[in-house]
CSV table of N, CA and C in Angstrom, one decimal:
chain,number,residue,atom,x,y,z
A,1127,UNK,N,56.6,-4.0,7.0
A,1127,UNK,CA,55.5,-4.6,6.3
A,1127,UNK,C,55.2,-3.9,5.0
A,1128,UNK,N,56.0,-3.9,4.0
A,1128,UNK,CA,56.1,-3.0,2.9
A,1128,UNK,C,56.0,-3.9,1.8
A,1129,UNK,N,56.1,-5.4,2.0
A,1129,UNK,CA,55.2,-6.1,0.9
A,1129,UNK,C,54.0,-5.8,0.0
A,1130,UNK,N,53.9,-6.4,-0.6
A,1130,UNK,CA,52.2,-6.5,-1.0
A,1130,UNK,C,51.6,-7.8,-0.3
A,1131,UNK,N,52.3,-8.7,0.1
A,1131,UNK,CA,51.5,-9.4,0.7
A,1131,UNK,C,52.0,-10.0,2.4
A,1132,UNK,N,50.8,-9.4,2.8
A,1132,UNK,CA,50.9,-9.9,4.7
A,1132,UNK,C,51.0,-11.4,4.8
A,1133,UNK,N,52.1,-11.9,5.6
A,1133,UNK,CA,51.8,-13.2,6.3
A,1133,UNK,C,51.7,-13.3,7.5
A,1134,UNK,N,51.5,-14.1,8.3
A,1134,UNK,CA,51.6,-14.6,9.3
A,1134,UNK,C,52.6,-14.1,9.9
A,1135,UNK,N,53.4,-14.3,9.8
A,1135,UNK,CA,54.8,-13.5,10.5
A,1135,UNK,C,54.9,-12.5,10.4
A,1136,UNK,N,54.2,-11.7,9.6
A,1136,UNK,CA,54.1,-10.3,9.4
A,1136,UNK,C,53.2,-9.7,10.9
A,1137,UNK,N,52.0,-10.1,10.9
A,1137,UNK,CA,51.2,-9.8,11.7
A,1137,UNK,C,51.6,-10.1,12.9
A,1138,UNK,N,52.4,-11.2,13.3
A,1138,UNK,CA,53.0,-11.9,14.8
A,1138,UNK,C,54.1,-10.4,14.9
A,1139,UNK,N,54.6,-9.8,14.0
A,1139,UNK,CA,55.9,-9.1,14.4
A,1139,UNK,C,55.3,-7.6,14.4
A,1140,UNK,N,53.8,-7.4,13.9
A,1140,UNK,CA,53.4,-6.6,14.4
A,1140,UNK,C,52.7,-6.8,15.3
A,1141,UNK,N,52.2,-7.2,15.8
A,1141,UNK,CA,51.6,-7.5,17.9
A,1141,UNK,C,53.2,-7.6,18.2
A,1142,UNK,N,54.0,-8.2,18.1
A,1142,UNK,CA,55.0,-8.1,18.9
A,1142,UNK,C,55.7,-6.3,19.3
A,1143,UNK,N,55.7,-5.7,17.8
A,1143,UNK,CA,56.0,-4.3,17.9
A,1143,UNK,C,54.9,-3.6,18.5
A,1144,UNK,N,53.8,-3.9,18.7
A,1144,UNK,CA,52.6,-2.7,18.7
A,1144,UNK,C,52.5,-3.2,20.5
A,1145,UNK,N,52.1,-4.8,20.8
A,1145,UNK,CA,52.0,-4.6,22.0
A,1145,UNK,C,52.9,-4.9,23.3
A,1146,UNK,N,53.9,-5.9,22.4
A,1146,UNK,CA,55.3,-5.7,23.6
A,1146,UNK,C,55.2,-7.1,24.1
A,1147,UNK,N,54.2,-8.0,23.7
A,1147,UNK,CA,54.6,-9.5,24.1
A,1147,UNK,C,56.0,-10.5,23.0
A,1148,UNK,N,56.4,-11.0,23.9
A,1148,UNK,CA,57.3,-11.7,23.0
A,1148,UNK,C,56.9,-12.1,21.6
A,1149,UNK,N,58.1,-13.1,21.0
A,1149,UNK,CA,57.8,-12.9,19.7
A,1149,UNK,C,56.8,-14.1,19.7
A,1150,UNK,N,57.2,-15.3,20.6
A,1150,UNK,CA,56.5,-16.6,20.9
A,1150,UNK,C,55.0,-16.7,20.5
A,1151,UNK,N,54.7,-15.1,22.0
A,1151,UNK,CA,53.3,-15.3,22.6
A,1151,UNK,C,52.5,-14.8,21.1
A,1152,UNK,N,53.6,-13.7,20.9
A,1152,UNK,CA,53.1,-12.6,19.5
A,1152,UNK,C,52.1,-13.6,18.5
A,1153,UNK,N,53.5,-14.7,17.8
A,1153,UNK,CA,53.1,-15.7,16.8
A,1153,UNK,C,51.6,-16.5,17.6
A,1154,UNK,N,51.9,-17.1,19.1
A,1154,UNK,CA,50.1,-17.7,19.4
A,1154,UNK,C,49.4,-17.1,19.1
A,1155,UNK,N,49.4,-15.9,19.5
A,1155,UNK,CA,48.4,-15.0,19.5
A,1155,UNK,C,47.7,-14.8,18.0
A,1156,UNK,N,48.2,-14.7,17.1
A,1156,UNK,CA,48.0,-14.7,15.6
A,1156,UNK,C,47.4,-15.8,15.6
A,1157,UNK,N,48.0,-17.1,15.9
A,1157,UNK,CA,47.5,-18.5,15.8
A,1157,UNK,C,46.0,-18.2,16.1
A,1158,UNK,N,45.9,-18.4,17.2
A,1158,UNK,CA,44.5,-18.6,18.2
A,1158,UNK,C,43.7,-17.8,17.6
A,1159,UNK,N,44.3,-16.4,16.7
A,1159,UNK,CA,42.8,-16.1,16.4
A,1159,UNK,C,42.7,-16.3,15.2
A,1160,UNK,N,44.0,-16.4,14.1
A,1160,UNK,CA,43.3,-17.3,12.7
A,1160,UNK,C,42.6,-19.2,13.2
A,1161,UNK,N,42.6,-19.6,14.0
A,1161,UNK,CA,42.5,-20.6,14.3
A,1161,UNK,C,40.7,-20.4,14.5
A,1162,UNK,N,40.3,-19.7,15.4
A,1162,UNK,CA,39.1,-19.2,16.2
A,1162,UNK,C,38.2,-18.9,15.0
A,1163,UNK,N,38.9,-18.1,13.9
A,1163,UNK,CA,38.2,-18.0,12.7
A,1163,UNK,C,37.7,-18.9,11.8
A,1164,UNK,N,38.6,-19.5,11.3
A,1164,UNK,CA,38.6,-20.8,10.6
A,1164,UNK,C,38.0,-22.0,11.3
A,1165,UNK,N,37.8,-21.9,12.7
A,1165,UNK,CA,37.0,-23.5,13.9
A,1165,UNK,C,35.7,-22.8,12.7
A,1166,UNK,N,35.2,-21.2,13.0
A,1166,UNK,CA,33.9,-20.7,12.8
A,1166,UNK,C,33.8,-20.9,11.6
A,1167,UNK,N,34.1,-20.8,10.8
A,1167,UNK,CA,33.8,-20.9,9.1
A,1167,UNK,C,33.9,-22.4,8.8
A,1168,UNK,N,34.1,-23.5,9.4
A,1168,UNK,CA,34.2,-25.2,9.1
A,1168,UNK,C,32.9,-25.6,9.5
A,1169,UNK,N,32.5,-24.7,10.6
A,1169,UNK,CA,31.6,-25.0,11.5
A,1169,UNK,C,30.0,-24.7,10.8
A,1170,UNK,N,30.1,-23.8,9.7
A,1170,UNK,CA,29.3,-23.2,8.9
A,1170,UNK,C,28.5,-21.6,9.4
A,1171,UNK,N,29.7,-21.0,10.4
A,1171,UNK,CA,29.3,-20.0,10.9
A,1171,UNK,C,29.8,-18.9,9.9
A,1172,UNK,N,28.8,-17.6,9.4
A,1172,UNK,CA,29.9,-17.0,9.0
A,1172,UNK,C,30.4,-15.8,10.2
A,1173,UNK,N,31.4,-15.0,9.7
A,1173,UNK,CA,32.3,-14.3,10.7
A,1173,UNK,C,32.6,-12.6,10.3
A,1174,UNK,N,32.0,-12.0,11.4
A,1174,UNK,CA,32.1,-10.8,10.9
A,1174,UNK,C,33.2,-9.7,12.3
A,1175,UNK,N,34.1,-9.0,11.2
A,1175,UNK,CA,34.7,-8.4,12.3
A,1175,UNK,C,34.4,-6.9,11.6
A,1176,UNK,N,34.2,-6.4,12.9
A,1176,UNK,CA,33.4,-5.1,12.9
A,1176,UNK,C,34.8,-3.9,12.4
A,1177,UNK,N,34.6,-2.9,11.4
A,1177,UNK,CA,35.4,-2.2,10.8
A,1177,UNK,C,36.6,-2.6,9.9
A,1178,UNK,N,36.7,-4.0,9.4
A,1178,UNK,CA,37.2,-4.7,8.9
A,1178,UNK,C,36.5,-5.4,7.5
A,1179,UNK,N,35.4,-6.3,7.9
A,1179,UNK,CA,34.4,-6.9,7.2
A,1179,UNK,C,34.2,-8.1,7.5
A,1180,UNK,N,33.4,-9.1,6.4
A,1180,UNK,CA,32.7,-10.2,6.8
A,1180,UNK,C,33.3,-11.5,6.1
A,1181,UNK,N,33.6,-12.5,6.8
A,1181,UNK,CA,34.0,-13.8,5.7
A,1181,UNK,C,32.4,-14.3,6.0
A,1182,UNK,N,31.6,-14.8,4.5
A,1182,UNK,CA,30.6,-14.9,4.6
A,1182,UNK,C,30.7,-16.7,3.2
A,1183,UNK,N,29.8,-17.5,4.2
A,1183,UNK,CA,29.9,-18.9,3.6
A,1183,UNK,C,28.1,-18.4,2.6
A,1184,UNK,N,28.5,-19.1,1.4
A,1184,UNK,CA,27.7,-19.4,0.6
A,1184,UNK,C,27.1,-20.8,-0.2
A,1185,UNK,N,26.4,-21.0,-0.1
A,1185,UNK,CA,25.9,-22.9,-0.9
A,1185,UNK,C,25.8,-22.3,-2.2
A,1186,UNK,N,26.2,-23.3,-3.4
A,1186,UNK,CA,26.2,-22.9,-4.4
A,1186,UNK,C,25.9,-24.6,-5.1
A,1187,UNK,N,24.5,-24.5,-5.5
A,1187,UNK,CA,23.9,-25.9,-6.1
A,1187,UNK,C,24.5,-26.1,-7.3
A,1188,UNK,N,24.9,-27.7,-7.7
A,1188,UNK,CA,25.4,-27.8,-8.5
A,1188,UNK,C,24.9,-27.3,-9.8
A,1189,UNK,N,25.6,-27.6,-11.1
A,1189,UNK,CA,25.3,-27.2,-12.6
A,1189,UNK,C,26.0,-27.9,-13.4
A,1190,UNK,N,25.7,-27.8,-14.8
A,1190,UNK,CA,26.9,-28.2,-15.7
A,1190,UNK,C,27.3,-27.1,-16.1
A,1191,UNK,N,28.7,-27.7,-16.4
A,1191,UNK,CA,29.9,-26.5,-16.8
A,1191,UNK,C,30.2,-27.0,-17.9
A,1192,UNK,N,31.0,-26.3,-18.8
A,1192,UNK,CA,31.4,-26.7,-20.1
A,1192,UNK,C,33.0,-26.6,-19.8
A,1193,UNK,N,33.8,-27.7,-20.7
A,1193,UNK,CA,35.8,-27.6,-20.6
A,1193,UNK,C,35.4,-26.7,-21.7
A,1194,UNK,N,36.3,-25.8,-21.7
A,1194,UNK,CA,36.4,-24.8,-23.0
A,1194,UNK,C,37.4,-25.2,-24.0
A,1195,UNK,N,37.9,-25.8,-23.4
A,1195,UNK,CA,39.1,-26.6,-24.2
A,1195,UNK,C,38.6,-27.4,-25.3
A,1196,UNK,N,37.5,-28.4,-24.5
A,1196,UNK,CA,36.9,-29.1,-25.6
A,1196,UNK,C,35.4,-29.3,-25.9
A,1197,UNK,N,34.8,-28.0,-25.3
A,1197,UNK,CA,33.4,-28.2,-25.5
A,1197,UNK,C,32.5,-29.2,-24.8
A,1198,UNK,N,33.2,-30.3,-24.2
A,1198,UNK,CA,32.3,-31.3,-23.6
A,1198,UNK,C,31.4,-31.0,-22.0
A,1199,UNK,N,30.5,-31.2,-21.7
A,1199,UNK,CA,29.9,-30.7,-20.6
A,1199,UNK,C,30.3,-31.6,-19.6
A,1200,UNK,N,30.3,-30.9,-18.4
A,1200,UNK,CA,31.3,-31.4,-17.3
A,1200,UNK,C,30.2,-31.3,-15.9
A,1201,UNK,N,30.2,-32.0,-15.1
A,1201,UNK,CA,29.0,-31.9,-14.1
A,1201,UNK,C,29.7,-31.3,-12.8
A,1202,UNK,N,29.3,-30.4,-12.8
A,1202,UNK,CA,30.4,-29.6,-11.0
A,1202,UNK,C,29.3,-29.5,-10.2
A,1203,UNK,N,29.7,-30.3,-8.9
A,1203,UNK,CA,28.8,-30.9,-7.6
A,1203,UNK,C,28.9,-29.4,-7.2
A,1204,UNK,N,28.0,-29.3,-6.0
A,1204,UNK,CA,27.4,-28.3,-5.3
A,1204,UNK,C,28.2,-28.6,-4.5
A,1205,UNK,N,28.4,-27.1,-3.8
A,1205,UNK,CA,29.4,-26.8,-2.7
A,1205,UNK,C,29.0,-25.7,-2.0
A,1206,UNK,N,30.2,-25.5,-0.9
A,1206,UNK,CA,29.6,-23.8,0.0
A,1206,UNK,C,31.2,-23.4,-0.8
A,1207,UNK,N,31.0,-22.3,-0.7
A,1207,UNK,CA,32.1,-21.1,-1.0
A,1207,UNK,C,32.2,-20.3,-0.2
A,1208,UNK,N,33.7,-19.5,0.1
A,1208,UNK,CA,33.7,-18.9,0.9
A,1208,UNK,C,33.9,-17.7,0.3
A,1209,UNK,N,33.1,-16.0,0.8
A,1209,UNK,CA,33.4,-15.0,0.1
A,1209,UNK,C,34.0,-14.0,1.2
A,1210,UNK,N,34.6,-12.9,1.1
A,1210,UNK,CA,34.5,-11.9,2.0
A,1210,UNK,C,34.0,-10.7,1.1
A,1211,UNK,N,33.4,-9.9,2.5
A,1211,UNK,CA,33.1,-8.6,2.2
A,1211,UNK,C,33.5,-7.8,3.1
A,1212,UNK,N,34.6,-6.7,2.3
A,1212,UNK,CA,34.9,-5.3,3.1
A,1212,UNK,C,33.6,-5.0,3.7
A,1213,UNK,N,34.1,-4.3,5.1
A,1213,UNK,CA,33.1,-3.0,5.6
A,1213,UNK,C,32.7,-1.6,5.0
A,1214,UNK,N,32.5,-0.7,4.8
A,1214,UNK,CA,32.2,0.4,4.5
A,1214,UNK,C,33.1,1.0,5.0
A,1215,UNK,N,33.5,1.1,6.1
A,1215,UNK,CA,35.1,2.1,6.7
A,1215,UNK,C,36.2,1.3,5.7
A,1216,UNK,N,36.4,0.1,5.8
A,1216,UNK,CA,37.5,-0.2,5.2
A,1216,UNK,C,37.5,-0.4,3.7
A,1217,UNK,N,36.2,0.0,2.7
A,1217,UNK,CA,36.3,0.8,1.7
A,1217,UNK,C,36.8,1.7,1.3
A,1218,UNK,N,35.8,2.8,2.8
A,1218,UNK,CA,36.6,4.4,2.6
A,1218,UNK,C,38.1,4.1,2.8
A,1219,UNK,N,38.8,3.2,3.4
A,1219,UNK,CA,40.0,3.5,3.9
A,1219,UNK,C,40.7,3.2,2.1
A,1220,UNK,N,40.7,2.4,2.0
A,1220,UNK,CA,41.5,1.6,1.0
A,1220,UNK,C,40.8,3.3,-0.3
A,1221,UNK,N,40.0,3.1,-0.5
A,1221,UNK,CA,39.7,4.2,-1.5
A,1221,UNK,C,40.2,5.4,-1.6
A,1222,UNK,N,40.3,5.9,0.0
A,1222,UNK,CA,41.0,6.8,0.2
A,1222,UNK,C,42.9,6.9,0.0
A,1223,UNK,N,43.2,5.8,-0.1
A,1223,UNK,CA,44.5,5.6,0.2
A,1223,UNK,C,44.9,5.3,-1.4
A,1224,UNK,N,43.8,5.2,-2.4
A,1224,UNK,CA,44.3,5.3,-3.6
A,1224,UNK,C,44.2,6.0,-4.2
A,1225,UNK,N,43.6,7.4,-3.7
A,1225,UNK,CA,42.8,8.8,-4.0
A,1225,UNK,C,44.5,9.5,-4.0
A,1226,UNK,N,45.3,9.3,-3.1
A,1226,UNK,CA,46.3,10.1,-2.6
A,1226,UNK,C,47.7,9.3,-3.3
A,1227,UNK,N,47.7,8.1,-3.7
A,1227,UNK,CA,48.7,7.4,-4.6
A,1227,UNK,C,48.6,8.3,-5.8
């Protein structure tokens, strides 16, 4: 896993290496819980995983926006947004790990 970016198959092939279930159950297993997350965040729940961080939903009322292109004002409806927030450990971690790069 020496990418810059994790997929799905990345993570199935580590539960497969880390806990020794097949590769099958490995990939559900990933499923079920990006699935469990995403039921929770449709649902308007937000989701926090402890030493990790938070996917946190936001309502954001509408406004006018301007095209920059052409100056004309453009009306953008209100919506929820989805944001995350690191934990505090997984600050230190990441901060730490560019302290030593």
């Amino acid at each position: 896993m020496s990418k810059n970016t994790i997929t799905r198959s990345d993570l199935a092939e580590s539960v497969f290496h880390e806990i020794g279930l097949s590769r099958a159950e490995s990939a559900m297993l990933v499923e079920q819980v990006l699935d469990a997350i995403s039921d929770a965040l449709v649902a308007g729940s937000n989701v926090k995983l402890s030493s990790f961080g938070s996917f946190i939903l936001r309502q954001k009322s509408g406004r006018m926006g301007r095209n920059p292109k052409t100056g004309q004002e453009v009306p953008i409806d209100s919506r929820r947004v989805l944001t995350f927030r690191a934990s505090q450990l997984m600050r230190d971690r990441i901060n730490a790990k560019a302290v030593r790069s």
